[in-house]
Short mmCIF file of C-alpha atoms and ligand atoms in Angstrom, two decimals:
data_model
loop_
_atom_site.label_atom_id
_atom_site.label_comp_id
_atom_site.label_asym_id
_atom_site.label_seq_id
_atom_site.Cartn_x
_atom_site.Cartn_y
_atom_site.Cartn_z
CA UNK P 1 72.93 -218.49 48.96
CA UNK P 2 72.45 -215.86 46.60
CA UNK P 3 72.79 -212.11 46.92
CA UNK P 4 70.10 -210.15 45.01
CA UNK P 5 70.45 -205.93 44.60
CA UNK P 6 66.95 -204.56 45.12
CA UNK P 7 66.89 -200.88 44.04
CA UNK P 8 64.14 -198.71 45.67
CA UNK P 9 63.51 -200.54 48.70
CA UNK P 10 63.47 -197.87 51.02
CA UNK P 11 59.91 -197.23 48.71
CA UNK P 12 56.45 -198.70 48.64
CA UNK P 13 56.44 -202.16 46.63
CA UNK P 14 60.44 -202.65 47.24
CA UNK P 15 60.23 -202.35 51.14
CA UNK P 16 57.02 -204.97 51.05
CA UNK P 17 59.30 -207.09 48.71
CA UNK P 18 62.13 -207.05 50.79
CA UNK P 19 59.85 -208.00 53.68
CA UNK P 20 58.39 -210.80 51.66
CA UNK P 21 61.79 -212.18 50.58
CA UNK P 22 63.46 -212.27 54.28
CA UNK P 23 60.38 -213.99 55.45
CA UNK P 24 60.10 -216.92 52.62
CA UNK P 25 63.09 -217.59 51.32
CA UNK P 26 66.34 -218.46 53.24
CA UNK P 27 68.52 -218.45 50.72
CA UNK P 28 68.38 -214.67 49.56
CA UNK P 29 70.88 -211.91 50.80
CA UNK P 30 69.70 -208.69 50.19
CA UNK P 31 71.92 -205.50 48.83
CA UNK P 32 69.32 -202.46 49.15
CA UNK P 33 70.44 -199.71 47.17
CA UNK P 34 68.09 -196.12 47.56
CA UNK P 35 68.59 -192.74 47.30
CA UNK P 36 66.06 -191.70 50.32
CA UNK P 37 64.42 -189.26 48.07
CA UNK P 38 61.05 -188.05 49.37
CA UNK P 39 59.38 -191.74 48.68
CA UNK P 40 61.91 -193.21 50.82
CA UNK P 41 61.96 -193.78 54.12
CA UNK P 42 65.16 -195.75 56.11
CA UNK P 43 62.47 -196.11 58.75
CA UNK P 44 60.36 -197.97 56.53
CA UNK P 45 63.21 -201.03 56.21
CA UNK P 46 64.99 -200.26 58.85
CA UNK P 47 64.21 -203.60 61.12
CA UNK P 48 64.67 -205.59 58.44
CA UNK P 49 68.69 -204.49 57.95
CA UNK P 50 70.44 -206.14 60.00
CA UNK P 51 74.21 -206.04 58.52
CA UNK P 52 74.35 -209.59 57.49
CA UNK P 53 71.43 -210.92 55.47
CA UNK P 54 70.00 -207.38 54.75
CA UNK P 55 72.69 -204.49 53.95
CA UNK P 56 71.74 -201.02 53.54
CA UNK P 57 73.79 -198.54 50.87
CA UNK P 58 72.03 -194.66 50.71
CA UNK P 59 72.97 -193.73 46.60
CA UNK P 60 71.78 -193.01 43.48
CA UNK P 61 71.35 -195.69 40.64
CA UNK P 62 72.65 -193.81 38.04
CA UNK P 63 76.04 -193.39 39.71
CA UNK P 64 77.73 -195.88 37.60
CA UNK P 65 80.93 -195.94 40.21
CA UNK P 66 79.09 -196.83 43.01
CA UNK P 67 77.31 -199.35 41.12
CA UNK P 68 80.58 -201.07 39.90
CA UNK P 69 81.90 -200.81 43.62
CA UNK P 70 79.11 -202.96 44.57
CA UNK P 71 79.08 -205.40 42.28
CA UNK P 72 82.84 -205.55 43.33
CA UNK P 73 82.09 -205.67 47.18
CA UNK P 74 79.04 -208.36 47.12
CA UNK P 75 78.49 -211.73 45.39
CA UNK P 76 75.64 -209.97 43.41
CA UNK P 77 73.69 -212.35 41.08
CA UNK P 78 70.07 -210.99 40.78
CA UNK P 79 69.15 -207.11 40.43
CA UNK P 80 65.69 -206.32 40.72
CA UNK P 81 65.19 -202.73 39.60
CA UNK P 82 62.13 -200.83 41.35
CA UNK P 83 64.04 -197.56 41.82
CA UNK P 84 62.52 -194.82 40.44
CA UNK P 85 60.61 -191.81 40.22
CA UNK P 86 56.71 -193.18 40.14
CA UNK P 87 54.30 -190.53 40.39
CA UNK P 88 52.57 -189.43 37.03
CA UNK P 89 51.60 -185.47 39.16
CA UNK P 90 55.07 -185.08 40.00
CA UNK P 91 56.19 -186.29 36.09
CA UNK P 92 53.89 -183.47 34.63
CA UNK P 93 55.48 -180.56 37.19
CA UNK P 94 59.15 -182.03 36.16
CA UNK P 95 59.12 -184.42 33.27
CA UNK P 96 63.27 -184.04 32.91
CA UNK P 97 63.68 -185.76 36.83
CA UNK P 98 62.26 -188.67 35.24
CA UNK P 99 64.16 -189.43 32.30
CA UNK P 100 67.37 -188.66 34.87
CA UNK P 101 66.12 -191.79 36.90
CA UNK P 102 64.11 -194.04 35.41
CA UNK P 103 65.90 -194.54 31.98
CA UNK P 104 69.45 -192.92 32.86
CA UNK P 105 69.27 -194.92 36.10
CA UNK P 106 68.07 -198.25 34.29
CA UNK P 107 70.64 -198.06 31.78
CA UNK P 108 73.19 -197.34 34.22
CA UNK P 109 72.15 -200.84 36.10
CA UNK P 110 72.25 -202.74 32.87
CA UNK P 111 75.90 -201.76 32.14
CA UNK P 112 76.87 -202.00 35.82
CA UNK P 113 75.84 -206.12 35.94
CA UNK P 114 76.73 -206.68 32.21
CA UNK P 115 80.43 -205.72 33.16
CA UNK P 116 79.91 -207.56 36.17
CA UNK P 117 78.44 -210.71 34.99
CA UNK P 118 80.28 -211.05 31.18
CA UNK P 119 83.04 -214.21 31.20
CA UNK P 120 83.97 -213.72 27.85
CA UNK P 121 82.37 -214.19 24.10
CA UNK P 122 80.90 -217.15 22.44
CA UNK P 123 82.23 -217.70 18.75
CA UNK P 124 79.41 -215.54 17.20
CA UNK P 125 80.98 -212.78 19.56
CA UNK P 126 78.09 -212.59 21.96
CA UNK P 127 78.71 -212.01 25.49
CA UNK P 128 78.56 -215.13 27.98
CA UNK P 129 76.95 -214.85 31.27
CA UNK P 130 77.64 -215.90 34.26
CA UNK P 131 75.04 -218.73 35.17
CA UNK P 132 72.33 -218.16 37.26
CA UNK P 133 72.42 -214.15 36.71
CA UNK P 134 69.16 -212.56 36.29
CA UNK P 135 68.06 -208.89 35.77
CA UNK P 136 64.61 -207.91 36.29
CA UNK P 137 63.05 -204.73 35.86
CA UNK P 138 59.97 -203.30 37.52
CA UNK P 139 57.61 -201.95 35.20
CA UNK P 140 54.01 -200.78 34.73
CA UNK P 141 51.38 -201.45 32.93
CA UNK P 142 51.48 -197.40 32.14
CA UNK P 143 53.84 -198.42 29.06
CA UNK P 144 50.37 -199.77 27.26
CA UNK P 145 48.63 -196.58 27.01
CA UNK P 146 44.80 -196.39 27.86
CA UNK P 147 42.01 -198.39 27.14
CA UNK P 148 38.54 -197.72 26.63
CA UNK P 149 35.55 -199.48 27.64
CA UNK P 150 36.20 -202.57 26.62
CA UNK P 151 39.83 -204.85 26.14
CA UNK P 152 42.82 -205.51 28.26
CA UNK P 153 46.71 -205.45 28.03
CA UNK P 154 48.47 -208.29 26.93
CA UNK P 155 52.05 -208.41 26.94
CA UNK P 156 51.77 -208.16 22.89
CA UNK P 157 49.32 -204.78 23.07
CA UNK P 158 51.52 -202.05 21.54
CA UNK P 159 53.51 -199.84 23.58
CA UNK P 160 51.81 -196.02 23.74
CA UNK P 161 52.59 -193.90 27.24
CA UNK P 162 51.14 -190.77 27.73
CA UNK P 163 52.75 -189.67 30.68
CA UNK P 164 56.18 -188.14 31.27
CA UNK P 165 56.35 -190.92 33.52
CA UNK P 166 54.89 -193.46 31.49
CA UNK P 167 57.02 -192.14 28.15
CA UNK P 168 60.40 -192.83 31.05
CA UNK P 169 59.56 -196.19 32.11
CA UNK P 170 58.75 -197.42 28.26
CA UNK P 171 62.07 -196.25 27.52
CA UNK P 172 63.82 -197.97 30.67
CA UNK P 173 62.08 -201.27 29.42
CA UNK P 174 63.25 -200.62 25.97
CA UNK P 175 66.76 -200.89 27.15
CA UNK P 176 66.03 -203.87 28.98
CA UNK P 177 65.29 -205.22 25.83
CA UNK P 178 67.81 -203.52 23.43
CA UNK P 179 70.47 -205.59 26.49
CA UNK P 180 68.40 -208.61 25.46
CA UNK P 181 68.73 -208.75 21.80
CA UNK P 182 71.90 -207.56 21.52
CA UNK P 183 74.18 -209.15 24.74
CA UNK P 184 71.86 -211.39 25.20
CA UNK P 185 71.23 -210.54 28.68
CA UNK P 186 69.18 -212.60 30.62
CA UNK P 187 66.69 -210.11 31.85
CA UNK P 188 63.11 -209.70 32.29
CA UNK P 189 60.29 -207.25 32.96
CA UNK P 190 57.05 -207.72 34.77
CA UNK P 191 54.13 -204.58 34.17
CA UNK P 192 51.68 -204.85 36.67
CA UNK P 193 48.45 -202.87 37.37
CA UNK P 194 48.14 -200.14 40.29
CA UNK P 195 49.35 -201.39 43.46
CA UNK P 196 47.72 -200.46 47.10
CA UNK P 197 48.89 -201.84 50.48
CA UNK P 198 51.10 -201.23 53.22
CA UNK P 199 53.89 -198.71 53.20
CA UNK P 200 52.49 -196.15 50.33
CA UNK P 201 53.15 -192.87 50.22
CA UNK P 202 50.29 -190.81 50.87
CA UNK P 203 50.30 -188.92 47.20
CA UNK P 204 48.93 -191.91 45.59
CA UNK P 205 44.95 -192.10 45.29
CA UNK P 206 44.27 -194.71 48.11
CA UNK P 207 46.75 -193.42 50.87
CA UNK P 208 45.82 -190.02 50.26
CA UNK P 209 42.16 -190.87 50.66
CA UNK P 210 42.92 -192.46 54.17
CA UNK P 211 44.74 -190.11 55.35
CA UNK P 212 42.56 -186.95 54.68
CA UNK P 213 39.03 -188.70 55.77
CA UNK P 214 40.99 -189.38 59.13
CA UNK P 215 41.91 -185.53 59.15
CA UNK P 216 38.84 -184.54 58.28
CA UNK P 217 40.20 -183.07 55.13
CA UNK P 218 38.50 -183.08 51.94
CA UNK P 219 38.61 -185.74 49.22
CA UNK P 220 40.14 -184.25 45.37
CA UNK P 221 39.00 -186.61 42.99
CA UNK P 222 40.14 -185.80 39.31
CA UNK P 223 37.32 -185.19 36.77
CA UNK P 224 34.24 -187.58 37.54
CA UNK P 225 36.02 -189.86 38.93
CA UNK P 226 35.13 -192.36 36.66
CA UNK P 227 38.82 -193.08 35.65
CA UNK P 228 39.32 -197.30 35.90
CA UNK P 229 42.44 -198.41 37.56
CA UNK P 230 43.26 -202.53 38.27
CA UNK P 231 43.89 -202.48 42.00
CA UNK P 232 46.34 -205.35 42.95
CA UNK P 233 47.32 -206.12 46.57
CA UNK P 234 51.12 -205.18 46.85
CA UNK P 235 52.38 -209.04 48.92
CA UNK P 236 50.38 -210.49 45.20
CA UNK P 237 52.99 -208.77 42.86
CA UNK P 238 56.26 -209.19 45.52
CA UNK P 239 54.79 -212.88 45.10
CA UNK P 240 54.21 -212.47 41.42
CA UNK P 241 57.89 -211.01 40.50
CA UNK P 242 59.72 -213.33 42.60
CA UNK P 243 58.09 -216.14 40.29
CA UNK P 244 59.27 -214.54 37.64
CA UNK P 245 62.74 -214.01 38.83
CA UNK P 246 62.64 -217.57 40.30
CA UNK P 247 61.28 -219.29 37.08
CA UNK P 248 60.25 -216.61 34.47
CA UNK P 249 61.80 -217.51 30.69
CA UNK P 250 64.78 -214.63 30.05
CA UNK P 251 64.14 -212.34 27.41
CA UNK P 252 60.23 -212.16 28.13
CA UNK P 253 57.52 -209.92 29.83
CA UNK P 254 54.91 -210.88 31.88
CA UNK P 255 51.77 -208.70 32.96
CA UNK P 256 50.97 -208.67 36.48
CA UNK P 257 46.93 -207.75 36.95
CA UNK P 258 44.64 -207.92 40.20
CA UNK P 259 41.34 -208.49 38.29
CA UNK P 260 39.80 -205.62 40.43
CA UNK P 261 38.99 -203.04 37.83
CA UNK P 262 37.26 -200.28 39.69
CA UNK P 263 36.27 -197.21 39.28
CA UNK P 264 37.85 -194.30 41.69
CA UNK P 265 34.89 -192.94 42.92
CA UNK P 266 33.87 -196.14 43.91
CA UNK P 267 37.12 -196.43 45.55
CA UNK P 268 36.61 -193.12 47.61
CA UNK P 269 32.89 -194.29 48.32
CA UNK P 270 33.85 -197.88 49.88
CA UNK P 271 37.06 -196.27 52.17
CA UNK P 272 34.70 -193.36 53.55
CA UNK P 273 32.00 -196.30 54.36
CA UNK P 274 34.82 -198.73 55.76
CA UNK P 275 36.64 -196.00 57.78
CA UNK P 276 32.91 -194.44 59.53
CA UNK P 277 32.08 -198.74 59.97
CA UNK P 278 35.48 -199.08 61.99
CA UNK P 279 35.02 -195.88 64.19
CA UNK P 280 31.36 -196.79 64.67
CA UNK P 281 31.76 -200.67 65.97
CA UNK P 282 35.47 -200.00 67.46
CA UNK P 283 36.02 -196.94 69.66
CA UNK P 284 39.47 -197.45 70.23
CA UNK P 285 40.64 -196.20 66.69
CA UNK P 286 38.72 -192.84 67.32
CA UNK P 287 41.91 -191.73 68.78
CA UNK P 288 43.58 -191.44 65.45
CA UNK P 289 40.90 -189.07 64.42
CA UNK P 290 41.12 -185.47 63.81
CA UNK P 291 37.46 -184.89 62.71
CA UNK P 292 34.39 -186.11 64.33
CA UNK P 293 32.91 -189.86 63.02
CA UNK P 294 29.29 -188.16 61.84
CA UNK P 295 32.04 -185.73 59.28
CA UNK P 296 33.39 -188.96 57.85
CA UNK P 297 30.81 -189.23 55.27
CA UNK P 298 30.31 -188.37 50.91
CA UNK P 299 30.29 -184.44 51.95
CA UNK P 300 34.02 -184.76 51.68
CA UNK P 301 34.33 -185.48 48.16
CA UNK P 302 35.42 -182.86 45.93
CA UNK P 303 35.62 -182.78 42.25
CA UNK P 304 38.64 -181.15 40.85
CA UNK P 305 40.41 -180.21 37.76
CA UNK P 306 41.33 -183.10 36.17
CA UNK P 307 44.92 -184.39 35.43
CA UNK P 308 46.35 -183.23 32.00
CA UNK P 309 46.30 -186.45 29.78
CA UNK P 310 44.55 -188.50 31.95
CA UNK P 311 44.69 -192.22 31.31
CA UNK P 312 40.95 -193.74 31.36
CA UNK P 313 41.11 -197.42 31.84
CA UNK P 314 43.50 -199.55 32.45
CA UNK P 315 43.50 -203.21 32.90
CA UNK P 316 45.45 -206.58 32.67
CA UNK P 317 44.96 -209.91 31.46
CA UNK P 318 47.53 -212.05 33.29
CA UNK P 319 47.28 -215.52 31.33
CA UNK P 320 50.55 -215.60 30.74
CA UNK P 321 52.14 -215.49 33.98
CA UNK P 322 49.08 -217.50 35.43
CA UNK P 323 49.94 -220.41 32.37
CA UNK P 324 53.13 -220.10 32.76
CA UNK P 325 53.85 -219.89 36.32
CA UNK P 326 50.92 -220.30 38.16
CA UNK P 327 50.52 -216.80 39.72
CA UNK P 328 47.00 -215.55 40.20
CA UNK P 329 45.98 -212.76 42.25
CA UNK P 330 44.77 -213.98 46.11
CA UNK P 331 43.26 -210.76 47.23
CA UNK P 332 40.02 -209.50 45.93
CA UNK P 333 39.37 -205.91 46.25
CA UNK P 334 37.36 -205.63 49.32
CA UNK P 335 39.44 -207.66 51.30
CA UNK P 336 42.78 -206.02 50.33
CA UNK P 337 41.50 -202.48 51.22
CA UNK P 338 40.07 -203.28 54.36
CA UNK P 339 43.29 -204.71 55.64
CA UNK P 340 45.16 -201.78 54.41
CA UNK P 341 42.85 -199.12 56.20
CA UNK P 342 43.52 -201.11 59.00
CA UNK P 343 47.45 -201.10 58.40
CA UNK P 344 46.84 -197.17 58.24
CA UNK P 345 44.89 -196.90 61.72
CA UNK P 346 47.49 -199.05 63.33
CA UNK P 347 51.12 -197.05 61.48
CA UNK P 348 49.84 -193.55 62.23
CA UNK P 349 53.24 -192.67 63.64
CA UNK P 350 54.60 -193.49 60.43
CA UNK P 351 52.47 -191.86 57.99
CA UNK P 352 53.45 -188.90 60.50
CA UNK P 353 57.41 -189.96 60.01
CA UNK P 354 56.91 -189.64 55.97
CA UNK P 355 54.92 -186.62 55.90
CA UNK P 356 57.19 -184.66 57.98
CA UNK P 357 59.00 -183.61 54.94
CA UNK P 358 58.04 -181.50 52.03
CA UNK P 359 54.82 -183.22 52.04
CA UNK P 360 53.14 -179.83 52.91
CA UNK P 361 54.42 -178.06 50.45
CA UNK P 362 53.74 -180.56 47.80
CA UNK P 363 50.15 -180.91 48.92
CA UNK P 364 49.45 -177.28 48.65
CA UNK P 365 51.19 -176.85 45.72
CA UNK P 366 49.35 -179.52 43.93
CA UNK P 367 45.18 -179.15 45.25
CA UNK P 368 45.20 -175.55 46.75
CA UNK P 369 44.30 -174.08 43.62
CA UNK P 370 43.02 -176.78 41.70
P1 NAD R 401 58.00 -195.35 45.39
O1 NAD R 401 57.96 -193.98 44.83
O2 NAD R 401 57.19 -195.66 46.61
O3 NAD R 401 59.51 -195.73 45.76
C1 NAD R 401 60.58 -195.45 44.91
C2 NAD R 401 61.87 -195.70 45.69
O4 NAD R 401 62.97 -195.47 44.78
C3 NAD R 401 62.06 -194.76 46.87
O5 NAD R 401 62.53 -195.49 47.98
C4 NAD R 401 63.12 -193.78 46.39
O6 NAD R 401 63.94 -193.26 47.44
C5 NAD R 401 63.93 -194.65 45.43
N1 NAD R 401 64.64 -193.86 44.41
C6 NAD R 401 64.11 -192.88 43.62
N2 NAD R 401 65.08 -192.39 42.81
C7 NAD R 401 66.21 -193.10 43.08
C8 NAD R 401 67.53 -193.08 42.57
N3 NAD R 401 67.90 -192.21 41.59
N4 NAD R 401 68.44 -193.97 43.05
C9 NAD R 401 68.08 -194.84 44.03
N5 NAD R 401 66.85 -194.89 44.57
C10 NAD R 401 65.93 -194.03 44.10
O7 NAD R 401 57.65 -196.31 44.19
P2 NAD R 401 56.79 -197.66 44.19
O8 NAD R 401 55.35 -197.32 44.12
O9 NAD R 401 57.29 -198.56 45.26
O10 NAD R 401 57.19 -198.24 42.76
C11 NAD R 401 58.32 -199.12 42.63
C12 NAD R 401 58.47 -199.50 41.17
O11 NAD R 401 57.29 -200.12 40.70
C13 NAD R 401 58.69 -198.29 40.24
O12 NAD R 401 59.65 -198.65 39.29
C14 NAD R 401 57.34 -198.05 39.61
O13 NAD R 401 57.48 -197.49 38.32
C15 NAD R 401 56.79 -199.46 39.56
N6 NAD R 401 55.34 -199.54 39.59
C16 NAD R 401 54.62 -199.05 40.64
C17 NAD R 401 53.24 -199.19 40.68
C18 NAD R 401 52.43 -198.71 41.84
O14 NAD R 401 51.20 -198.87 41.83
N7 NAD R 401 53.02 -198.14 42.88
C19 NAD R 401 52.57 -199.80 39.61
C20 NAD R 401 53.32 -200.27 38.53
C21 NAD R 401 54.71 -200.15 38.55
P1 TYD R 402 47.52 -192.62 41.36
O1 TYD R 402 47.40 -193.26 42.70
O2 TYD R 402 48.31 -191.35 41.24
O3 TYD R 402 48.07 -193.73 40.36
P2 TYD R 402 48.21 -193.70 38.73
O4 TYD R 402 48.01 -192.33 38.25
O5 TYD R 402 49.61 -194.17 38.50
O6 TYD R 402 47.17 -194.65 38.23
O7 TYD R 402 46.05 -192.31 40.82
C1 TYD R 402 45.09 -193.34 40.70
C2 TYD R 402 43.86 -192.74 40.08
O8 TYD R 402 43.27 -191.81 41.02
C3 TYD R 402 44.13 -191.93 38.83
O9 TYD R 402 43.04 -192.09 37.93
C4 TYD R 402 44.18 -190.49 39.30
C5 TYD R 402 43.21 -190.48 40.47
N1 TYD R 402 43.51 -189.55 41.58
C6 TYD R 402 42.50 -188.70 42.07
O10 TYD R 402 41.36 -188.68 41.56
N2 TYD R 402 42.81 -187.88 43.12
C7 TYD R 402 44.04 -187.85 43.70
O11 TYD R 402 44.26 -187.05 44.64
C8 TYD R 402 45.05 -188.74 43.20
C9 TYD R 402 46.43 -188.73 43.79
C10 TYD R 402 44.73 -189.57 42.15
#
């Protein structure tokens, strides 16, 4: 057996990767360290800790005593990293939250399993590890900048962020690598494309969308819309980084893409026509509405200011990891979203659970005046 920390599970991709790991491998334990900040929900993970193979500890990740305490309490060999603060709106209202978590937090992590995992020093005085230890960090594909028209990331493009949240998780992944060249830690990174499934907090474009065309409420789409994001289907990248933790060379990066470059328009165009299909052929999901079907149409679009710095295009090529490991994205697109809408009409009690919050407030705050 091995016991792996996953940081940031009570959160979109680490929940689904939690679920992913208790249902295919056997030999995983699961530490699940999160702060519950607004992204996180207990409720989210809750079936899935059950005191044995899956713990639960609420804290921060850049509390480096806690962090020691659990490396000292549980038979920790694998940290994946996907705490952090992930939402490029909220890094432009308070840039400084991010560099708390996502690089103070990182770091924190690092020094937390080096001290854990260290034996003692080889003759050139570099630190040995433990065998079998692995640290893997959760990145994005952010780090790369934006692209125009034409071109993709590969894991050699040049590293340019824009956002405060972008600028925060370059930096996280530049400690990553500062532990790799200079403990030699054996650590990687995987930077994959916009994720959509399951489980995602209803700030980010495609939750959003679903939930205000079932409310009836109107669509804010930033600029023209014509902004390219590389949608991947969340269960692809749990699948993708557990390759990598699995079988991925230390030391290296690999870029995690869906091949489903679209543009967000297009994205708002093809949920309003799946949601008005489903209400029109199946009755039974009318219940969850709070608008009529005939208002579930393009009229709900609305074109607002557009976000400071916006990044135009991104997108991934993913030879490496597909050459080296075999991954390839199995969802296209059209398939992916339809089974998440469906995920939404069927989980309206917990979209209600995460909203209950300051989600309100937030949402005012950020479209009211916009
Ligand atoms: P999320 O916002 O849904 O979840 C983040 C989780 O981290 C939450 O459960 C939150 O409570 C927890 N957390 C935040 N600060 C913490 C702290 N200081 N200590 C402990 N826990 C803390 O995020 P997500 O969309 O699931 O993203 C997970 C990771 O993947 C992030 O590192 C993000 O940068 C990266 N990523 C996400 C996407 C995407 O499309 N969502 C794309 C590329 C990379
Ligand atoms: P988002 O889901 O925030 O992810 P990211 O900024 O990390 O790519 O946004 C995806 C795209 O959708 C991005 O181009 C911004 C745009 N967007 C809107 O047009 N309206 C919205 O309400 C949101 C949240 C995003």
């Amino acid at each position: 057996m091995k016991t792996y920390l996953v940081t940031g599970a009570a959160g979109f991709i680490g929940s689904n990767y939690v679920k992913y790991l208790l249902a295919n491998y056997q030999d995983v334990n699961i530490v699940i360290l999160d702060a519950l900040t607004y992204a996180g929900n207990y409720g989210t993970i809750a079936s899935d800790v059950d005191g044995k193979r899956c713990v639960f500890v609420k804290g921060d990740i850049c509390d480096a005593q806690l962090a020691a305490k659990l490396f000292a309490e549980y038979p920790i060999s694998v940290v994946v990293n996907f705490a952090a603060e992930s939402h490029v709106d909220r890094s432009i209202e308070n840039p400084q939250l991010f560099l708390q978590t996502n690089i103070l937090g990182t770091q924190n992590l690092l020094d937390a399993a080096r001290k854990a995992w260290v034996t003692g020093k080889d003759d050139k005085g570099y630190p040995v590890w433990k065998p079998g230890v692995r640290f893997h960090q959760v990145s994005t594909d952010e780090v790369y900048g934006s692209l125009g028209k034409d071109g993709y990331f590969t894991e050699t493009t040049p590293l340019d962020p824009r956002s405060p949240y972008s600028a925060a998780k370059t930096s996280a992944d530049l400690f990553v690598k500062a532990y790799v060249e200079t403990f030699k830690m054996p650590a990687t990174i995987t930077r994959c494309s916009n994720n959509y499934g399951p489980y995602h907090f209803p700030e980010k474009l495609i939750p959003l969308i679903i939930k205000n065309i079932l409310e009836g409420k109107k669509l804010p789409v930033y600029g023209k819309g014509e902004n390219v994001r590389d949608w991947l289907y969340v269960e692809d990248h749990c699948k993708a980084i557990e390759m990598v933790v699995r079988k991925g060379r230390p030391g290296e990066v690999y870029n995690v893409g869906g091949h489903n470059e679209k543009m967000n328009i297009e994205i708002v165009k093809l949920t309003i026509d799946t949601i008005r299909h489903i209400m029109e052929t199946e009755p039974k999901y009318r219940a969850v509405l709070k608008t009529e079907v005939e208002n579930i149409n393009y009229d709900l679009i609305t074109y607002v200011a557009d976000r400071l710095g916006h990044d135009m295009r991104y997108a991934i090529d993913p030879t490496k990891i597909t050459r080296e490991l075999g991954w390839y994205p199995e969802t296209k697109f059209e398939q992916g979203i339809v089974k998440t809408i469906y995920w939404y009409l069927d989980h309206q009690d917990w979209v209600k659970d995460v909203t209950s919050g300051d989600y309100q407030n937030y949402y005012e705050r950020m479209y009211q005046n916009r």
